[in-house]
Amino acid sequence: MPTPYGSRGGMAFSAAELLVLRRSLAHALQSSTAPLTTAEVQDCLCLARSVDDAVEEAGRLREFLLADLARYRAALPGSLSGFLELLQDALAAGYEPVPDDLAALRALRANPVAAALLDRAQGVAERSVRRRLSTTPAPRTRLLALAGGKEDEPRTAPRKPQPERPQEPGQPKERPIPTPGEVFPPRRKPTPPPTAGRAVG
């Protein structure tokens, strides 16, 4: 079974496992489509399962390393040598230091090994930040305001005149709404009273 090799994600294979890998690669690269034998297929499946197990084991080893690093960091300054050694191994495995690591190294700058490791850790942290900023797209802002400082008001489409509903037979017709002139007719000027007949002189 392949085993994790070091903290960088490497693996160690036995001679038999390397033979299976070589045979599988040769079959994948050859131009003919001759199928593998049953024994060769079983060997490939067994090796694939072993590789999966080794990957999981490497993940567990990394978790143990980071847990030990946190314990040694919490026990500073008494665990100085162990903390520096574990942090060096973690950085070699691709670990990105957290702010607690940088703060601990700054407090230990009097130690030359800690000072050199601080410079290395700060460089790794800065590269990590630049990489995240370059890969994260900036959110696009919507331009809501037009020239003049007012938002564009949505235009409403003109309402279409609705067709009149047909009048059902036997139903009284609806009276139209009277106009103001019909409700309040104009007032007529009063006619003057008839004058009495003039006396004949």
CSV table of C-alpha atoms in Angstrom, one decimal:
chain,number,residue,atom,x,y,z
A,1,MET,CA,0.0,0.0,0.0
A,2,PRO,CA,1.4,3.5,-0.8
A,3,THR,CA,2.2,5.6,2.2
A,4,PRO,CA,2.4,9.4,2.6
A,5,TYR,CA,5.9,10.6,2.3
A,6,GLY,CA,6.7,13.8,4.1
A,7,SER,CA,4.3,16.7,4.7
A,8,ARG,CA,4.2,18.0,1.1
A,9,GLY,CA,1.7,15.4,-0.1
A,10,GLY,CA,4.3,13.0,-1.6
A,11,MET,CA,3.8,9.2,-1.6
A,12,ALA,CA,6.0,6.2,-1.4
A,13,PHE,CA,5.2,3.2,-3.7
A,14,SER,CA,6.6,-0.3,-3.5
A,15,ALA,CA,8.2,-2.1,-6.4
A,16,ALA,CA,5.0,-4.1,-7.2
A,17,GLU,CA,2.9,-0.9,-7.1
A,18,LEU,CA,5.2,0.9,-9.4
A,19,LEU,CA,5.0,-2.1,-11.8
A,20,VAL,CA,1.2,-1.7,-11.8
A,21,LEU,CA,1.5,2.0,-12.4
A,22,ARG,CA,3.9,1.5,-15.3
A,23,ARG,CA,1.7,-1.1,-16.9
A,24,SER,CA,-1.4,1.1,-16.6
A,25,LEU,CA,0.4,4.1,-18.1
A,26,ALA,CA,1.7,2.1,-20.9
A,27,HIS,CA,-1.8,0.8,-21.7
A,28,ALA,CA,-3.2,4.3,-21.6
A,29,LEU,CA,-0.6,5.6,-23.9
A,30,GLN,CA,-0.6,2.8,-26.5
A,31,SER,CA,-2.5,3.3,-29.7
A,32,SER,CA,-4.1,-0.1,-29.7
A,33,THR,CA,-7.4,-0.7,-27.9
A,34,ALA,CA,-6.6,-4.1,-26.6
A,35,PRO,CA,-8.5,-4.6,-23.3
A,36,LEU,CA,-6.7,-5.3,-20.1
A,37,THR,CA,-6.8,-8.7,-18.6
A,38,THR,CA,-9.0,-9.4,-15.6
A,39,ALA,CA,-5.9,-9.6,-13.3
A,40,GLU,CA,-4.6,-6.3,-14.6
A,41,VAL,CA,-7.9,-4.6,-14.0
A,42,GLN,CA,-8.0,-6.0,-10.4
A,43,ASP,CA,-4.5,-4.7,-9.8
A,44,CYS,CA,-5.4,-1.2,-11.1
A,45,LEU,CA,-8.5,-1.1,-8.9
A,46,CYS,CA,-6.6,-2.2,-5.9
A,47,LEU,CA,-3.9,0.4,-6.4
A,48,ALA,CA,-6.6,3.1,-6.9
A,49,ARG,CA,-8.1,2.2,-3.5
A,50,SER,CA,-4.7,2.2,-1.9
A,51,VAL,CA,-4.0,5.7,-3.3
A,52,ASP,CA,-7.3,7.0,-2.0
A,53,ASP,CA,-6.4,5.6,1.5
A,54,ALA,CA,-3.0,7.2,1.3
A,55,VAL,CA,-4.5,10.6,0.4
A,56,GLU,CA,-6.8,10.4,3.4
A,57,GLU,CA,-3.9,9.4,5.7
A,58,ALA,CA,-1.9,12.4,4.4
A,59,GLY,CA,-4.8,14.7,5.3
A,60,ARG,CA,-4.9,13.2,8.8
A,61,LEU,CA,-1.2,13.7,9.3
A,62,ARG,CA,-1.6,17.4,8.2
A,63,GLU,CA,-4.4,17.9,10.8
A,64,PHE,CA,-2.2,16.4,13.5
A,65,LEU,CA,0.7,18.7,12.5
A,66,LEU,CA,-1.5,21.8,12.7
A,67,ALA,CA,-3.0,20.7,16.0
A,68,ASP,CA,0.5,20.2,17.5
A,69,LEU,CA,1.4,23.6,16.2
A,70,ALA,CA,-1.5,25.2,17.9
A,71,ARG,CA,-0.6,23.5,21.2
A,72,TYR,CA,3.0,24.5,21.1
A,73,ARG,CA,2.0,28.1,20.2
A,74,ALA,CA,-0.3,28.2,23.2
A,75,ALA,CA,2.5,27.0,25.5
A,76,LEU,CA,5.0,29.7,24.4
A,77,PRO,CA,7.6,30.8,25.4
A,78,GLY,CA,8.4,27.5,27.1
A,79,SER,CA,7.9,25.6,23.9
A,80,LEU,CA,10.0,27.9,21.7
A,81,SER,CA,12.1,25.2,20.0
A,82,GLY,CA,9.2,22.9,19.3
A,83,PHE,CA,7.1,25.7,18.0
A,84,LEU,CA,9.7,26.9,15.6
A,85,GLU,CA,10.4,23.4,14.3
A,86,LEU,CA,6.7,22.6,13.8
A,87,LEU,CA,6.1,26.0,12.1
A,88,GLN,CA,9.0,25.3,9.7
A,89,ASP,CA,7.6,21.9,8.8
A,90,ALA,CA,4.1,23.4,8.3
A,91,LEU,CA,5.4,26.2,6.0
A,92,ALA,CA,7.3,23.6,4.0
A,93,ALA,CA,4.1,21.7,3.5
A,94,GLY,CA,2.3,24.8,2.1
A,95,TYR,CA,0.8,26.1,5.4
A,96,GLU,CA,-0.3,29.7,5.4
A,97,PRO,CA,0.5,31.3,8.7
A,98,VAL,CA,-2.4,32.8,10.7
A,99,PRO,CA,-2.2,36.1,12.6
A,100,ASP,CA,-1.5,34.2,15.8
A,101,ASP,CA,1.6,32.7,14.3
A,102,LEU,CA,2.9,36.1,13.2
A,103,ALA,CA,2.1,37.7,16.6
A,104,ALA,CA,4.0,34.9,18.3
A,105,LEU,CA,7.0,35.3,16.1
A,106,ARG,CA,7.1,39.1,16.6
A,107,ALA,CA,7.2,38.5,20.4
A,108,LEU,CA,10.1,36.1,19.9
A,109,ARG,CA,12.2,38.3,17.6
A,110,ALA,CA,15.1,38.3,20.0
A,111,ASN,CA,15.7,34.8,18.9
A,112,PRO,CA,17.6,34.8,15.6
A,113,VAL,CA,15.8,31.6,14.3
A,114,ALA,CA,12.4,33.2,15.2
A,115,ALA,CA,13.4,36.5,13.5
A,116,ALA,CA,14.4,34.6,10.3
A,117,LEU,CA,11.2,32.6,10.4
A,118,LEU,CA,9.2,35.8,10.9
A,119,ASP,CA,10.5,37.2,7.6
A,120,ARG,CA,9.6,33.9,5.8
A,121,ALA,CA,6.2,33.7,7.3
A,122,GLN,CA,5.4,37.3,6.5
A,123,GLY,CA,6.4,36.7,2.9
A,124,VAL,CA,4.1,33.7,2.7
A,125,ALA,CA,1.2,35.6,4.2
A,126,GLU,CA,1.6,38.5,1.8
A,127,ARG,CA,1.7,36.2,-1.2
A,128,SER,CA,-1.4,34.5,0.0
A,129,VAL,CA,-3.2,37.8,0.4
A,130,ARG,CA,-2.2,38.9,-3.1
A,131,ARG,CA,-3.3,35.6,-4.6
A,132,ARG,CA,-6.7,35.8,-3.0
A,133,LEU,CA,-7.2,39.4,-4.1
A,134,SER,CA,-6.2,38.5,-7.7
A,135,THR,CA,-8.5,35.5,-7.9
A,136,THR,CA,-11.5,37.1,-6.2
A,137,PRO,CA,-13.5,39.2,-8.8
A,138,ALA,CA,-14.6,42.6,-7.6
A,139,PRO,CA,-18.4,43.0,-7.2
A,140,ARG,CA,-19.9,44.9,-10.0
A,141,THR,CA,-22.0,47.9,-8.8
A,142,ARG,CA,-25.2,48.9,-10.6
A,143,LEU,CA,-25.5,52.4,-11.8
A,144,LEU,CA,-28.9,53.5,-10.6
A,145,ALA,CA,-28.6,57.3,-11.1
A,146,LEU,CA,-28.7,59.1,-14.4
A,147,ALA,CA,-27.0,62.4,-15.2
A,148,GLY,CA,-28.6,65.0,-13.0
A,149,GLY,CA,-28.7,62.9,-9.9
A,150,LYS,CA,-32.2,61.4,-10.3
A,151,GLU,CA,-33.1,57.8,-10.8
A,152,ASP,CA,-34.7,56.7,-14.0
A,153,GLU,CA,-38.4,56.4,-13.4
A,154,PRO,CA,-39.9,53.3,-15.0
A,155,ARG,CA,-42.1,54.2,-18.0
A,156,THR,CA,-45.6,52.7,-17.9
A,157,ALA,CA,-47.2,51.6,-21.1
A,158,PRO,CA,-50.4,53.4,-22.1
A,159,ARG,CA,-53.4,51.6,-21.0
A,160,LYS,CA,-55.5,50.1,-23.8
A,161,PRO,CA,-59.2,50.9,-23.8
A,162,GLN,CA,-61.1,47.9,-22.7
A,163,PRO,CA,-64.0,46.9,-25.0
A,164,GLU,CA,-67.5,47.4,-23.6
A,165,ARG,CA,-69.2,44.4,-22.3
A,166,PRO,CA,-72.2,43.3,-24.3
A,167,GLN,CA,-75.6,44.1,-22.7
A,168,GLU,CA,-77.4,41.0,-21.6
A,169,PRO,CA,-81.0,40.7,-22.8
A,170,GLY,CA,-83.6,41.7,-20.1
A,171,GLN,CA,-81.1,43.6,-18.1
A,172,PRO,CA,-81.8,47.3,-17.7
A,173,LYS,CA,-79.4,49.6,-19.3
A,174,GLU,CA,-77.0,51.4,-17.1
A,175,ARG,CA,-77.5,55.1,-17.0
A,176,PRO,CA,-74.5,57.0,-18.1
A,177,ILE,CA,-72.8,59.2,-15.5
A,178,PRO,CA,-74.3,62.7,-15.7
A,179,THR,CA,-72.1,65.5,-16.5
A,180,PRO,CA,-71.7,68.5,-14.2
A,181,GLY,CA,-73.7,70.6,-16.7
A,182,GLU,CA,-76.7,68.2,-16.3
A,183,VAL,CA,-76.5,68.1,-12.5
A,184,PHE,CA,-76.1,71.8,-12.1
A,185,PRO,CA,-77.8,73.5,-15.1
A,186,PRO,CA,-76.9,77.2,-15.7
A,187,ARG,CA,-79.1,79.7,-13.9
A,188,ARG,CA,-81.2,81.8,-16.2
A,189,LYS,CA,-81.6,85.5,-15.7
A,190,PRO,CA,-84.9,86.5,-14.2
A,191,THR,CA,-87.3,88.2,-16.7
A,192,PRO,CA,-88.5,91.7,-15.7
A,193,PRO,CA,-92.2,91.9,-14.5
A,194,PRO,CA,-94.7,93.3,-17.1
A,195,THR,CA,-95.1,97.1,-16.8
A,196,ALA,CA,-98.6,98.6,-16.4
A,197,GLY,CA,-100.2,100.2,-19.4
A,198,ARG,CA,-99.4,103.9,-19.9
A,199,ALA,CA,-102.3,106.3,-19.3
A,200,VAL,CA,-103.7,107.8,-22.5
A,201,GLY,CA,-103.3,111.5,-22.3
